[in-house]
Amino acid sequence: MVLKFNLLTLTAVGLEQLLSKSLLTSRDAVELYLAQINQHNHNGLQLNAIISVANRADILQRAELLDKERAQGKTRGPLHGVPVIIKDICVARGMPSTCGSYALKCGEAKVDANIIGTLNDAGLIIIAKANLSELGNSKGDNLMGGWSPVGGQTKNAHVEGDIPPSAPPLTSWGPAGSSSGSATAVTAGFSPISLGTELEGSITWPAARAGLYAIKLTPGSVDLHGFQPAAEGFLA
């Protein structure tokens, strides 16, 4: 049987249904999403939505483990075996944790942000870290959404070509920010779901530009240990 589906429109729920019906394995899904990233992140459409990709052998091994658990009738949650991309604003062992800044490019995390453990416990597979407005757009005013020195300029997947140099920071040509890569990555079929952060519009604006549903959680409801800290008095 030839299985036909479109990574551009496949949702996390749709993928879970394929997995639960044994029409696809998590390993297969990881391979497909990695191929899509390779085709259009720095190549093809050059969307620059991804700053770094997790070690291929490690995530394939994790996918196989989760496939084995599913085959044994054990699932960790409704997103068991589903790939996810996280914004590069929190630390994760074995991956760069840059916040898009050269100042942090060579840093190595000794521990994971607490959210990493939460995602792993729920059975998700972290396959990559998303580009963002440098330092969560806290570096200055009138900066183009989705640009960082490490990741370059994230593009809006719905708009062909580069952003004009004279365009304003929130131009409709661009992806908005600061969770730009998280939104563009899902639109481009790099993963069915992603994680972003927001102080003021950093999730909702990029999602609107990308034509996606997004949820901004109640401030204080998520453990932010291991995230880039905000100014005192702010909660993301």
CSV table of N, CA, C and O in Angstrom, one decimal, residues 180-227:
chain,number,residue,atom,x,y,z
A,180,SER,N,9.6,33.3,15.2
A,180,SER,CA,9.4,33.3,13.8
A,180,SER,C,9.7,31.9,13.2
A,180,SER,O,8.9,31.4,12.4
A,181,GLY,N,10.9,31.3,13.6
A,181,GLY,CA,11.2,30.0,13.1
A,181,GLY,C,10.2,28.9,13.5
A,181,GLY,O,10.0,28.0,12.8
A,182,SER,N,9.7,29.1,14.7
A,182,SER,CA,8.7,28.1,15.2
A,182,SER,C,7.5,28.0,14.3
A,182,SER,O,6.9,27.0,14.0
A,183,ALA,N,7.0,29.2,13.9
A,183,ALA,CA,5.8,29.3,13.0
A,183,ALA,C,6.2,28.8,11.6
A,183,ALA,O,5.5,28.0,11.0
A,184,THR,N,7.2,29.4,11.0
A,184,THR,CA,7.6,29.1,9.6
A,184,THR,C,7.9,27.6,9.5
A,184,THR,O,7.6,27.0,8.5
A,185,ALA,N,8.5,27.0,10.5
A,185,ALA,CA,8.9,25.6,10.4
A,185,ALA,C,7.6,24.7,10.3
A,185,ALA,O,7.6,23.8,9.5
A,186,VAL,N,6.6,25.0,11.0
A,186,VAL,CA,5.4,24.2,10.9
A,186,VAL,C,4.7,24.4,9.5
A,186,VAL,O,4.3,23.5,8.9
A,187,THR,N,4.7,25.7,9.1
A,187,THR,CA,4.1,26.0,7.8
A,187,THR,C,4.8,25.3,6.6
A,187,THR,O,4.2,24.8,5.7
A,188,ALA,N,6.1,25.1,6.8
A,188,ALA,CA,7.0,24.5,5.7
A,188,ALA,C,7.0,23.0,5.8
A,188,ALA,O,7.7,22.3,5.1
A,189,GLY,N,6.3,22.4,6.8
A,189,GLY,CA,6.3,21.0,6.9
A,189,GLY,C,7.6,20.4,7.6
A,189,GLY,O,7.9,19.3,7.3
A,190,PHE,N,8.2,21.2,8.4
A,190,PHE,CA,9.4,20.7,9.1
A,190,PHE,C,9.1,19.9,10.3
A,190,PHE,O,9.9,19.1,10.8
A,191,SER,N,7.9,20.2,10.9
A,191,SER,CA,7.4,19.4,12.0
A,191,SER,C,5.9,19.7,12.0
A,191,SER,O,5.5,20.8,11.6
A,192,PRO,N,5.1,18.9,12.7
A,192,PRO,CA,3.6,19.2,12.8
A,192,PRO,C,3.3,20.1,13.9
A,192,PRO,O,2.2,20.6,14.0
A,193,ILE,N,4.3,20.4,14.8
A,193,ILE,CA,4.0,21.2,16.0
A,193,ILE,C,5.3,21.8,16.5
A,193,ILE,O,6.4,21.2,16.2
A,194,SER,N,5.2,22.9,17.1
A,194,SER,CA,6.5,23.6,17.6
A,194,SER,C,6.2,24.3,18.9
A,194,SER,O,5.0,24.6,19.2
A,195,LEU,N,7.3,24.7,19.5
A,195,LEU,CA,7.2,25.5,20.8
A,195,LEU,C,7.8,26.9,20.6
A,195,LEU,O,8.9,27.0,20.0
A,196,GLY,N,7.1,27.9,21.0
A,196,GLY,CA,7.6,29.2,21.0
A,196,GLY,C,7.4,29.9,22.4
A,196,GLY,O,7.0,29.2,23.3
A,197,THR,N,7.8,31.1,22.5
A,197,THR,CA,7.6,31.9,23.7
A,197,THR,C,7.1,33.3,23.4
A,197,THR,O,7.3,33.7,22.3
A,198,GLU,N,6.5,33.9,24.3
A,198,GLU,CA,5.9,35.2,24.1
A,198,GLU,C,5.9,36.1,25.3
A,198,GLU,O,5.6,35.6,26.4
A,199,LEU,N,6.3,37.3,25.1
A,199,LEU,CA,6.0,38.4,26.1
A,199,LEU,C,4.9,39.3,25.5
A,199,LEU,O,3.9,39.6,26.2
A,200,GLU,N,5.0,39.7,24.3
A,200,GLU,CA,4.0,40.5,23.6
A,200,GLU,C,3.9,40.2,22.1
A,200,GLU,O,4.6,40.9,21.4
A,201,GLY,N,3.1,39.3,21.7
A,201,GLY,CA,2.9,39.0,20.3
A,201,GLY,C,3.9,38.0,19.7
A,201,GLY,O,3.8,37.7,18.5
A,202,SER,N,4.9,37.5,20.5
A,202,SER,CA,5.9,36.7,19.9
A,202,SER,C,5.5,35.3,19.4
A,202,SER,O,6.2,34.7,18.6
A,203,ILE,N,4.4,34.8,19.9
A,203,ILE,CA,3.8,33.6,19.4
A,203,ILE,C,2.6,33.9,18.4
A,203,ILE,O,2.6,33.4,17.3
A,204,THR,N,1.8,34.9,18.8
A,204,THR,CA,0.5,35.1,18.0
A,204,THR,C,0.8,35.8,16.7
A,204,THR,O,0.2,35.5,15.7
A,205,TRP,N,1.7,36.7,16.6
A,205,TRP,CA,2.0,37.4,15.4
A,205,TRP,C,2.6,36.5,14.3
A,205,TRP,O,2.1,36.4,13.2
A,206,PRO,N,3.7,35.7,14.6
A,206,PRO,CA,4.2,34.8,13.6
A,206,PRO,C,3.2,33.7,13.2
A,206,PRO,O,3.1,33.3,12.0
A,207,ALA,N,2.4,33.3,14.2
A,207,ALA,CA,1.3,32.3,13.8
A,207,ALA,C,0.3,32.9,12.8
A,207,ALA,O,-0.1,32.2,11.9
A,208,ALA,N,0.0,34.1,13.0
A,208,ALA,CA,-1.0,34.8,12.1
A,208,ALA,C,-0.4,34.9,10.7
A,208,ALA,O,-1.1,34.6,9.7
A,209,ARG,N,0.9,35.3,10.6
A,209,ARG,CA,1.6,35.4,9.3
A,209,ARG,C,1.7,34.0,8.7
A,209,ARG,O,1.6,33.9,7.4
A,210,ALA,N,1.8,33.0,9.5
A,210,ALA,CA,2.0,31.7,8.9
A,210,ALA,C,0.7,30.9,8.6
A,210,ALA,O,0.7,29.9,8.1
A,211,GLY,N,-0.4,31.5,9.1
A,211,GLY,CA,-1.7,30.9,8.9
A,211,GLY,C,-1.9,29.7,9.8
A,211,GLY,O,-2.5,28.7,9.4
A,212,LEU,N,-1.5,29.8,11.0
A,212,LEU,CA,-1.5,28.7,12.0
A,212,LEU,C,-2.4,29.0,13.2
A,212,LEU,O,-2.6,30.2,13.5
A,213,TYR,N,-2.8,27.9,13.8
A,213,TYR,CA,-3.4,28.1,15.2
A,213,TYR,C,-2.2,28.1,16.2
A,213,TYR,O,-1.3,27.4,16.0
A,214,ALA,N,-2.4,28.9,17.2
A,214,ALA,CA,-1.3,29.0,18.2
A,214,ALA,C,-2.0,29.2,19.6
A,214,ALA,O,-3.1,29.8,19.7
A,215,ILE,N,-1.3,28.7,20.6
A,215,ILE,CA,-1.8,28.9,22.0
A,215,ILE,C,-0.8,29.6,22.8
A,215,ILE,O,0.4,29.2,22.9
A,216,LYS,N,-1.1,30.8,23.4
A,216,LYS,CA,-0.3,31.4,24.3
A,216,LYS,C,-0.8,31.0,25.7
A,216,LYS,O,-2.0,31.4,26.1
A,217,LEU,N,0.0,30.3,26.5
A,217,LEU,CA,-0.4,29.8,27.8
A,217,LEU,C,-0.4,31.0,28.8
A,217,LEU,O,0.2,32.0,28.6
A,218,THR,N,-1.1,30.7,29.9
A,218,THR,CA,-1.2,31.7,31.0
A,218,THR,C,0.1,32.0,31.5
A,218,THR,O,0.9,31.0,31.9
A,219,PRO,N,0.5,33.3,31.6
A,219,PRO,CA,1.9,33.6,32.2
A,219,PRO,C,2.0,32.9,33.6
A,219,PRO,O,1.1,33.0,34.4
A,220,GLY,N,3.1,32.3,33.8
A,220,GLY,CA,3.4,31.6,35.1
A,220,GLY,C,3.0,30.1,35.1
A,220,GLY,O,3.3,29.4,36.1
A,221,SER,N,2.3,29.7,34.0
A,221,SER,CA,1.8,28.3,34.0
A,221,SER,C,2.8,27.3,33.5
A,221,SER,O,2.6,26.1,33.6
A,222,VAL,N,3.9,27.8,33.0
A,222,VAL,CA,5.0,26.9,32.4
A,222,VAL,C,6.3,27.2,33.2
A,222,VAL,O,6.6,28.3,33.5
A,223,ASP,N,7.0,26.1,33.5
A,223,ASP,CA,8.2,26.2,34.2
A,223,ASP,C,9.3,26.8,33.3
A,223,ASP,O,9.6,26.2,32.2
A,224,LEU,N,9.8,28.0,33.6
A,224,LEU,CA,10.8,28.6,32.7
A,224,LEU,C,12.2,28.4,33.1
A,224,LEU,O,13.1,29.1,32.6
A,225,HIS,N,12.5,27.5,34.0
A,225,HIS,CA,13.9,27.2,34.3
A,225,HIS,C,14.6,26.7,33.1
A,225,HIS,O,14.2,25.8,32.4
A,226,GLY,N,15.7,27.4,32.7
A,226,GLY,CA,16.5,27.1,31.6
A,226,GLY,C,16.2,27.9,30.3
A,226,GLY,O,16.7,27.7,29.3
A,227,PHE,N,15.3,28.9,30.5
A,227,PHE,CA,14.9,29.8,29.4
A,227,PHE,C,15.7,31.1,29.5
A,227,PHE,O,16.1,31.4,30.6
